[in-house]
Amino acid sequence: MDVEHVIGAPHPRLRPFVTRYGGYRMRTDPGVHRGLPSRSLTLIVTLDGTVDLPQGRFATLCGGLHDEAVLITHDGFQHGIQCALTPLGARAFFGLPAAELSGTSVGLDALDAPAAELRERVQTATTWTDRFAALDLVLGRLLRPVRQQVEVAWAWQRLAEGVPVGEIAAEVGWSRQHLTSRFAAEFGLTPKVVARVMRFERANLMLRGERRPTLTEVAAACGYTDQAHFNRDWRALCGATPTEWIAAELPFVQGSETGQGAELSP
């Protein structure tokens, strides 16, 4: 496995909308990679080839929030940049709520973004620092004023802190049903589902760490009632049990995070 993975921070003015850039160049055996649910939308610009999904092949794309694994078929060589967007980034860059992209992936050209220019700029750049700077430039030009309903934004923040949905509804003075409706209209997923995704993401990050804890430790730390609950939830969101995912994907993931890796902060 030949892997290069470089993390970069976006320009400060973009950080409410983009949490990080990840440049990758990987040569592995051909296969299928699982794109896992998370609290971020995913924007990808390829330097070579395409991202091959059930919906089609994309040189550039943006994928919305989702509650099941996205299957990515590859021929063994993957080269590009993946950007983690906050839900507010969908409004800032594309003028639409994250809900309109939920559960799907679309080409950037379908979002009236300068897909061809963006790809050309990152392809002609010769270093990861320059490629990330090209993203800063083009995404910075797309920025527009954004507003998000205060109660909905608060609900997202509190879910990230692990607060139960019923308690959040009481905090904002809404019924649970109304909160669910307004939240889903903004993000495309209900608060209950987003809470599951965030818990899954925490567990996944623990398993990727340098000192990987036991599955029992992860289940307890992330609030699963028992190991069976952990396995059921992981299978629903990932398409595999934790043990199956570790065997199939963890070497690939850890290689992409530690093999010839670096972190850049423009």
PDB file of N, CA and C in Angstrom, residues 30-92:
ATOM      1  N   PRO A  30      -7.521  -2.799  -6.025  1.00  0.00           N
ATOM      2  CA  PRO A  30      -8.855  -2.342  -6.413  1.00  0.00           C
ATOM      3  C   PRO A  30      -9.898  -2.876  -5.435  1.00  0.00           C
ATOM      4  N   GLY A  31     -10.975  -2.135  -5.282  1.00  0.00           N
ATOM      5  CA  GLY A  31     -12.006  -2.606  -4.367  1.00  0.00           C
ATOM      6  C   GLY A  31     -13.102  -1.586  -4.168  1.00  0.00           C
ATOM      7  N   VAL A  32     -13.789  -1.733  -3.041  1.00  0.00           N
ATOM      8  CA  VAL A  32     -14.889  -0.843  -2.673  1.00  0.00           C
ATOM      9  C   VAL A  32     -14.587  -0.248  -1.303  1.00  0.00           C
ATOM     10  N   HIS A  33     -14.632   1.059  -1.218  1.00  0.00           N
ATOM     11  CA  HIS A  33     -14.386   1.775   0.033  1.00  0.00           C
ATOM     12  C   HIS A  33     -15.713   2.312   0.564  1.00  0.00           C
ATOM     13  N   ARG A  34     -15.906   2.259   1.870  1.00  0.00           N
ATOM     14  CA  ARG A  34     -17.105   2.800   2.491  1.00  0.00           C
ATOM     15  C   ARG A  34     -16.877   4.250   2.917  1.00  0.00           C
ATOM     16  N   GLY A  35     -17.692   5.138   2.380  1.00  0.00           N
ATOM     17  CA  GLY A  35     -17.715   6.508   2.877  1.00  0.00           C
ATOM     18  C   GLY A  35     -18.688   6.572   4.040  1.00  0.00           C
ATOM     19  N   LEU A  36     -18.182   6.808   5.249  1.00  0.00           N
ATOM     20  CA  LEU A  36     -18.996   6.647   6.449  1.00  0.00           C
ATOM     21  C   LEU A  36     -19.774   7.914   6.808  1.00  0.00           C
ATOM     22  N   PRO A  37     -20.928   7.739   7.443  1.00  0.00           N
ATOM     23  CA  PRO A  37     -21.707   8.895   7.905  1.00  0.00           C
ATOM     24  C   PRO A  37     -20.905   9.748   8.892  1.00  0.00           C
ATOM     25  N   SER A  38     -21.117  11.044   8.830  1.00  0.00           N
ATOM     26  CA  SER A  38     -20.478  11.969   9.767  1.00  0.00           C
ATOM     27  C   SER A  38     -21.320  13.226   9.844  1.00  0.00           C
ATOM     28  N   ARG A  39     -20.869  14.188  10.646  1.00  0.00           N
ATOM     29  CA  ARG A  39     -21.590  15.458  10.776  1.00  0.00           C
ATOM     30  C   ARG A  39     -21.221  16.438   9.668  1.00  0.00           C
ATOM     31  N   SER A  40     -20.380  16.034   8.735  1.00  0.00           N
ATOM     32  CA  SER A  40     -19.904  16.927   7.672  1.00  0.00           C
ATOM     33  C   SER A  40     -20.460  16.525   6.318  1.00  0.00           C
ATOM     34  N   LEU A  41     -20.689  17.515   5.463  1.00  0.00           N
ATOM     35  CA  LEU A  41     -20.882  17.253   4.048  1.00  0.00           C
ATOM     36  C   LEU A  41     -19.502  17.058   3.436  1.00  0.00           C
ATOM     37  N   THR A  42     -19.431  16.397   2.302  1.00  0.00           N
ATOM     38  CA  THR A  42     -18.142  16.087   1.687  1.00  0.00           C
ATOM     39  C   THR A  42     -18.056  16.701   0.296  1.00  0.00           C
ATOM     40  N   LEU A  43     -17.053  17.543   0.105  1.00  0.00           N
ATOM     41  CA  LEU A  43     -16.752  18.097  -1.215  1.00  0.00           C
ATOM     42  C   LEU A  43     -15.442  17.472  -1.681  1.00  0.00           C
ATOM     43  N   ILE A  44     -15.444  16.897  -2.876  1.00  0.00           N
ATOM     44  CA  ILE A  44     -14.250  16.239  -3.407  1.00  0.00           C
ATOM     45  C   ILE A  44     -13.887  16.838  -4.755  1.00  0.00           C
ATOM     46  N   VAL A  45     -12.611  17.117  -4.916  1.00  0.00           N
ATOM     47  CA  VAL A  45     -12.050  17.520  -6.217  1.00  0.00           C
ATOM     48  C   VAL A  45     -10.961  16.509  -6.539  1.00  0.00           C
ATOM     49  N   THR A  46     -11.120  15.757  -7.618  1.00  0.00           N
ATOM     50  CA  THR A  46     -10.104  14.770  -7.975  1.00  0.00           C
ATOM     51  C   THR A  46      -8.986  15.427  -8.777  1.00  0.00           C
ATOM     52  N   LEU A  47      -7.764  14.923  -8.576  1.00  0.00           N
ATOM     53  CA  LEU A  47      -6.643  15.339  -9.405  1.00  0.00           C
ATOM     54  C   LEU A  47      -6.454  14.376 -10.566  1.00  0.00           C
ATOM     55  N   ASP A  48      -6.838  13.126 -10.353  1.00  0.00           N
ATOM     56  CA  ASP A  48      -6.798  12.102 -11.402  1.00  0.00           C
ATOM     57  C   ASP A  48      -8.049  11.248 -11.269  1.00  0.00           C
ATOM     58  N   GLY A  49      -8.560  10.793 -12.399  1.00  0.00           N
ATOM     59  CA  GLY A  49      -9.675   9.860 -12.375  1.00  0.00           C
ATOM     60  C   GLY A  49     -10.960  10.473 -11.860  1.00  0.00           C
ATOM     61  N   THR A  50     -11.845   9.599 -11.384  1.00  0.00           N
ATOM     62  CA  THR A  50     -13.149  10.016 -10.912  1.00  0.00           C
ATOM     63  C   THR A  50     -13.478   9.309  -9.604  1.00  0.00           C
ATOM     64  N   VAL A  51     -14.494   9.815  -8.923  1.00  0.00           N
ATOM     65  CA  VAL A  51     -15.083   9.118  -7.781  1.00  0.00           C
ATOM     66  C   VAL A  51     -16.292   8.357  -8.314  1.00  0.00           C
ATOM     67  N   ASP A  52     -16.261   7.050  -8.190  1.00  0.00           N
ATOM     68  CA  ASP A  52     -17.278   6.204  -8.806  1.00  0.00           C
ATOM     69  C   ASP A  52     -18.290   5.742  -7.765  1.00  0.00           C
ATOM     70  N   LEU A  53     -19.493   6.290  -7.868  1.00  0.00           N
ATOM     71  CA  LEU A  53     -20.585   6.019  -6.944  1.00  0.00           C
ATOM     72  C   LEU A  53     -21.743   5.357  -7.679  1.00  0.00           C
ATOM     73  N   PRO A  54     -22.712   4.805  -6.957  1.00  0.00           N
ATOM     74  CA  PRO A  54     -23.892   4.259  -7.630  1.00  0.00           C
ATOM     75  C   PRO A  54     -24.615   5.285  -8.492  1.00  0.00           C
ATOM     76  N   GLN A  55     -24.542   6.589  -8.108  1.00  0.00           N
ATOM     77  CA  GLN A  55     -25.222   7.638  -8.886  1.00  0.00           C
ATOM     78  C   GLN A  55     -24.473   8.012 -10.152  1.00  0.00           C
ATOM     79  N   GLY A  56     -23.194   7.617 -10.268  1.00  0.00           N
ATOM     80  CA  GLY A  56     -22.419   7.972 -11.438  1.00  0.00           C
ATOM     81  C   GLY A  56     -20.961   8.235 -11.083  1.00  0.00           C
ATOM     82  N   ARG A  57     -20.210   8.707 -12.067  1.00  0.00           N
ATOM     83  CA  ARG A  57     -18.791   9.022 -11.889  1.00  0.00           C
ATOM     84  C   ARG A  57     -18.610  10.529 -11.869  1.00  0.00           C
ATOM     85  N   PHE A  58     -17.822  11.000 -10.905  1.00  0.00           N
ATOM     86  CA  PHE A  58     -17.685  12.434 -10.709  1.00  0.00           C
ATOM     87  C   PHE A  58     -16.215  12.826 -10.620  1.00  0.00           C
ATOM     88  N   ALA A  59     -15.840  13.890 -11.351  1.00  0.00           N
ATOM     89  CA  ALA A  59     -14.516  14.479 -11.182  1.00  0.00           C
ATOM     90  C   ALA A  59     -14.523  15.454 -10.011  1.00  0.00           C
ATOM     91  N   THR A  60     -15.665  16.095  -9.773  1.00  0.00           N
ATOM     92  CA  THR A  60     -15.886  16.951  -8.605  1.00  0.00           C
ATOM     93  C   THR A  60     -17.288  16.656  -8.095  1.00  0.00           C
ATOM     94  N   LEU A  61     -17.466  16.716  -6.795  1.00  0.00           N
ATOM     95  CA  LEU A  61     -18.792  16.417  -6.256  1.00  0.00           C
ATOM     96  C   LEU A  61     -18.963  17.015  -4.874  1.00  0.00           C
ATOM     97  N   CYS A  62     -20.224  17.079  -4.450  1.00  0.00           N
ATOM     98  CA  CYS A  62     -20.548  17.391  -3.068  1.00  0.00           C
ATOM     99  C   CYS A  62     -21.590  16.387  -2.606  1.00  0.00           C
ATOM    100  N   GLY A  63     -21.307  15.733  -1.492  1.00  0.00           N
ATOM    101  CA  GLY A  63     -22.233  14.770  -0.914  1.00  0.00           C
ATOM    102  C   GLY A  63     -22.807  15.300   0.381  1.00  0.00           C
ATOM    103  N   GLY A  64     -24.108  15.097   0.580  1.00  0.00           N
ATOM    104  CA  GLY A  64     -24.779  15.608   1.758  1.00  0.00           C
ATOM    105  C   GLY A  64     -24.660  14.692   2.963  1.00  0.00           C
ATOM    106  N   LEU A  65     -25.297  15.094   4.054  1.00  0.00           N
ATOM    107  CA  LEU A  65     -25.351  14.254   5.239  1.00  0.00           C
ATOM    108  C   LEU A  65     -26.100  12.968   4.903  1.00  0.00           C
ATOM    109  N   HIS A  66     -25.665  11.863   5.499  1.00  0.00           N
ATOM    110  CA  HIS A  66     -26.301  10.583   5.215  1.00  0.00           C
ATOM    111  C   HIS A  66     -26.213   9.688   6.441  1.00  0.00           C
ATOM    112  N   ASP A  67     -27.089   8.682   6.492  1.00  0.00           N
ATOM    113  CA  ASP A  67     -27.134   7.798   7.657  1.00  0.00           C
ATOM    114  C   ASP A  67     -26.840   6.354   7.282  1.00  0.00           C
ATOM    115  N   GLU A  68     -26.131   6.165   6.173  1.00  0.00           N
ATOM    116  CA  GLU A  68     -25.631   4.846   5.802  1.00  0.00           C
ATOM    117  C   GLU A  68     -24.384   5.032   4.953  1.00  0.00           C
ATOM    118  N   ALA A  69     -23.601   3.968   4.847  1.00  0.00           N
ATOM    119  CA  ALA A  69     -22.340   4.070   4.126  1.00  0.00           C
ATOM    120  C   ALA A  69     -22.570   4.336   2.638  1.00  0.00           C
ATOM    121  N   VAL A  70     -21.699   5.161   2.065  1.00  0.00           N
ATOM    122  CA  VAL A  70     -21.678   5.391   0.620  1.00  0.00           C
ATOM    123  C   VAL A  70     -20.588   4.496   0.036  1.00  0.00           C
ATOM    124  N   LEU A  71     -20.946   3.661  -0.929  1.00  0.00           N
ATOM    125  CA  LEU A  71     -19.992   2.715  -1.497  1.00  0.00           C
ATOM    126  C   LEU A  71     -19.265   3.352  -2.676  1.00  0.00           C
ATOM    127  N   ILE A  72     -17.935   3.400  -2.572  1.00  0.00           N
ATOM    128  CA  ILE A  72     -17.087   4.033  -3.581  1.00  0.00           C
ATOM    129  C   ILE A  72     -16.233   2.948  -4.232  1.00  0.00           C
ATOM    130  N   THR A  73     -16.452   2.708  -5.506  1.00  0.00           N
ATOM    131  CA  THR A  73     -15.668   1.718  -6.236  1.00  0.00           C
ATOM    132  C   THR A  73     -14.422   2.384  -6.800  1.00  0.00           C
ATOM    133  N   HIS A  74     -13.272   1.716  -6.663  1.00  0.00           N
ATOM    134  CA  HIS A  74     -12.037   2.309  -7.181  1.00  0.00           C
ATOM    135  C   HIS A  74     -11.160   1.231  -7.810  1.00  0.00           C
ATOM    136  N   ASP A  75     -10.271   1.680  -8.713  1.00  0.00           N
ATOM    137  CA  ASP A  75      -9.408   0.751  -9.440  1.00  0.00           C
ATOM    138  C   ASP A  75      -8.050   0.562  -8.768  1.00  0.00           C
ATOM    139  N   GLY A  76      -7.908   1.109  -7.572  1.00  0.00           N
ATOM    140  CA  GLY A  76      -6.654   0.975  -6.846  1.00  0.00           C
ATOM    141  C   GLY A  76      -5.849   2.252  -6.780  1.00  0.00           C
ATOM    142  N   PHE A  77      -6.220   3.270  -7.573  1.00  0.00           N
ATOM    143  CA  PHE A  77      -5.516   4.548  -7.518  1.00  0.00           C
ATOM    144  C   PHE A  77      -6.529   5.657  -7.273  1.00  0.00           C
ATOM    145  N   GLN A  78      -6.306   6.418  -6.193  1.00  0.00           N
ATOM    146  CA  GLN A  78      -7.182   7.532  -5.851  1.00  0.00           C
ATOM    147  C   GLN A  78      -6.313   8.752  -5.536  1.00  0.00           C
ATOM    148  N   HIS A  79      -6.678   9.895  -6.114  1.00  0.00           N
ATOM    149  CA  HIS A  79      -5.835  11.087  -6.001  1.00  0.00           C
ATOM    150  C   HIS A  79      -6.728  12.312  -6.047  1.00  0.00           C
ATOM    151  N   GLY A  80      -6.753  13.073  -4.964  1.00  0.00           N
ATOM    152  CA  GLY A  80      -7.592  14.259  -4.955  1.00  0.00           C
ATOM    153  C   GLY A  80      -7.578  14.951  -3.613  1.00  0.00           C
ATOM    154  N   ILE A  81      -8.571  15.819  -3.407  1.00  0.00           N
ATOM    155  CA  ILE A  81      -8.727  16.554  -2.153  1.00  0.00           C
ATOM    156  C   ILE A  81     -10.159  16.381  -1.673  1.00  0.00           C
ATOM    157  N   GLN A  82     -10.300  16.063  -0.396  1.00  0.00           N
ATOM    158  CA  GLN A  82     -11.607  15.956   0.234  1.00  0.00           C
ATOM    159  C   GLN A  82     -11.749  17.081   1.240  1.00  0.00           C
ATOM    160  N   CYS A  83     -12.842  17.820   1.144  1.00  0.00           N
ATOM    161  CA  CYS A  83     -13.097  18.942   2.043  1.00  0.00           C
ATOM    162  C   CYS A  83     -14.306  18.618   2.914  1.00  0.00           C
ATOM    163  N   ALA A  84     -14.167  18.799   4.217  1.00  0.00           N
ATOM    164  CA  ALA A  84     -15.274  18.578   5.146  1.00  0.00           C
ATOM    165  C   ALA A  84     -16.019  19.895   5.328  1.00  0.00           C
ATOM    166  N   LEU A  85     -17.255  19.962   4.846  1.00  0.00           N
ATOM    167  CA  LEU A  85     -18.066  21.167   4.955  1.00  0.00           C
ATOM    168  C   LEU A  85     -19.012  21.064   6.143  1.00  0.00           C
ATOM    169  N   THR A  86     -19.204  22.152   6.848  1.00  0.00           N
ATOM    170  CA  THR A  86     -20.270  22.203   7.837  1.00  0.00           C
ATOM    171  C   THR A  86     -21.603  22.339   7.100  1.00  0.00           C
ATOM    172  N   PRO A  87     -22.722  21.989   7.736  1.00  0.00           N
ATOM    173  CA  PRO A  87     -24.013  22.200   7.067  1.00  0.00           C
ATOM    174  C   PRO A  87     -24.232  23.640   6.635  1.00  0.00           C
ATOM    175  N   LEU A  88     -23.719  24.593   7.428  1.00  0.00           N
ATOM    176  CA  LEU A  88     -23.856  25.992   7.032  1.00  0.00           C
ATOM    177  C   LEU A  88     -23.091  26.288   5.749  1.00  0.00           C
ATOM    178  N   GLY A  89     -22.059  25.484   5.467  1.00  0.00           N
ATOM    179  CA  GLY A  89     -21.307  25.658   4.231  1.00  0.00           C
ATOM    180  C   GLY A  89     -22.147  25.464   2.986  1.00  0.00           C
ATOM    181  N   ALA A  90     -23.172  24.608   3.067  1.00  0.00           N
ATOM    182  CA  ALA A  90     -24.049  24.416   1.905  1.00  0.00           C
ATOM    183  C   ALA A  90     -24.752  25.725   1.551  1.00  0.00           C
ATOM    184  N   ARG A  91     -25.164  26.448   2.571  1.00  0.00           N
ATOM    185  CA  ARG A  91     -25.803  27.750   2.318  1.00  0.00           C
ATOM    186  C   ARG A  91     -24.774  28.779   1.849  1.00  0.00           C
ATOM    187  N   ALA A  92     -23.607  28.780   2.469  1.00  0.00           N
ATOM    188  CA  ALA A  92     -22.598  29.797   2.156  1.00  0.00           C
ATOM    189  C   ALA A  92     -22.072  29.657   0.735  1.00  0.00           C
TER     190      ALA A  92
END
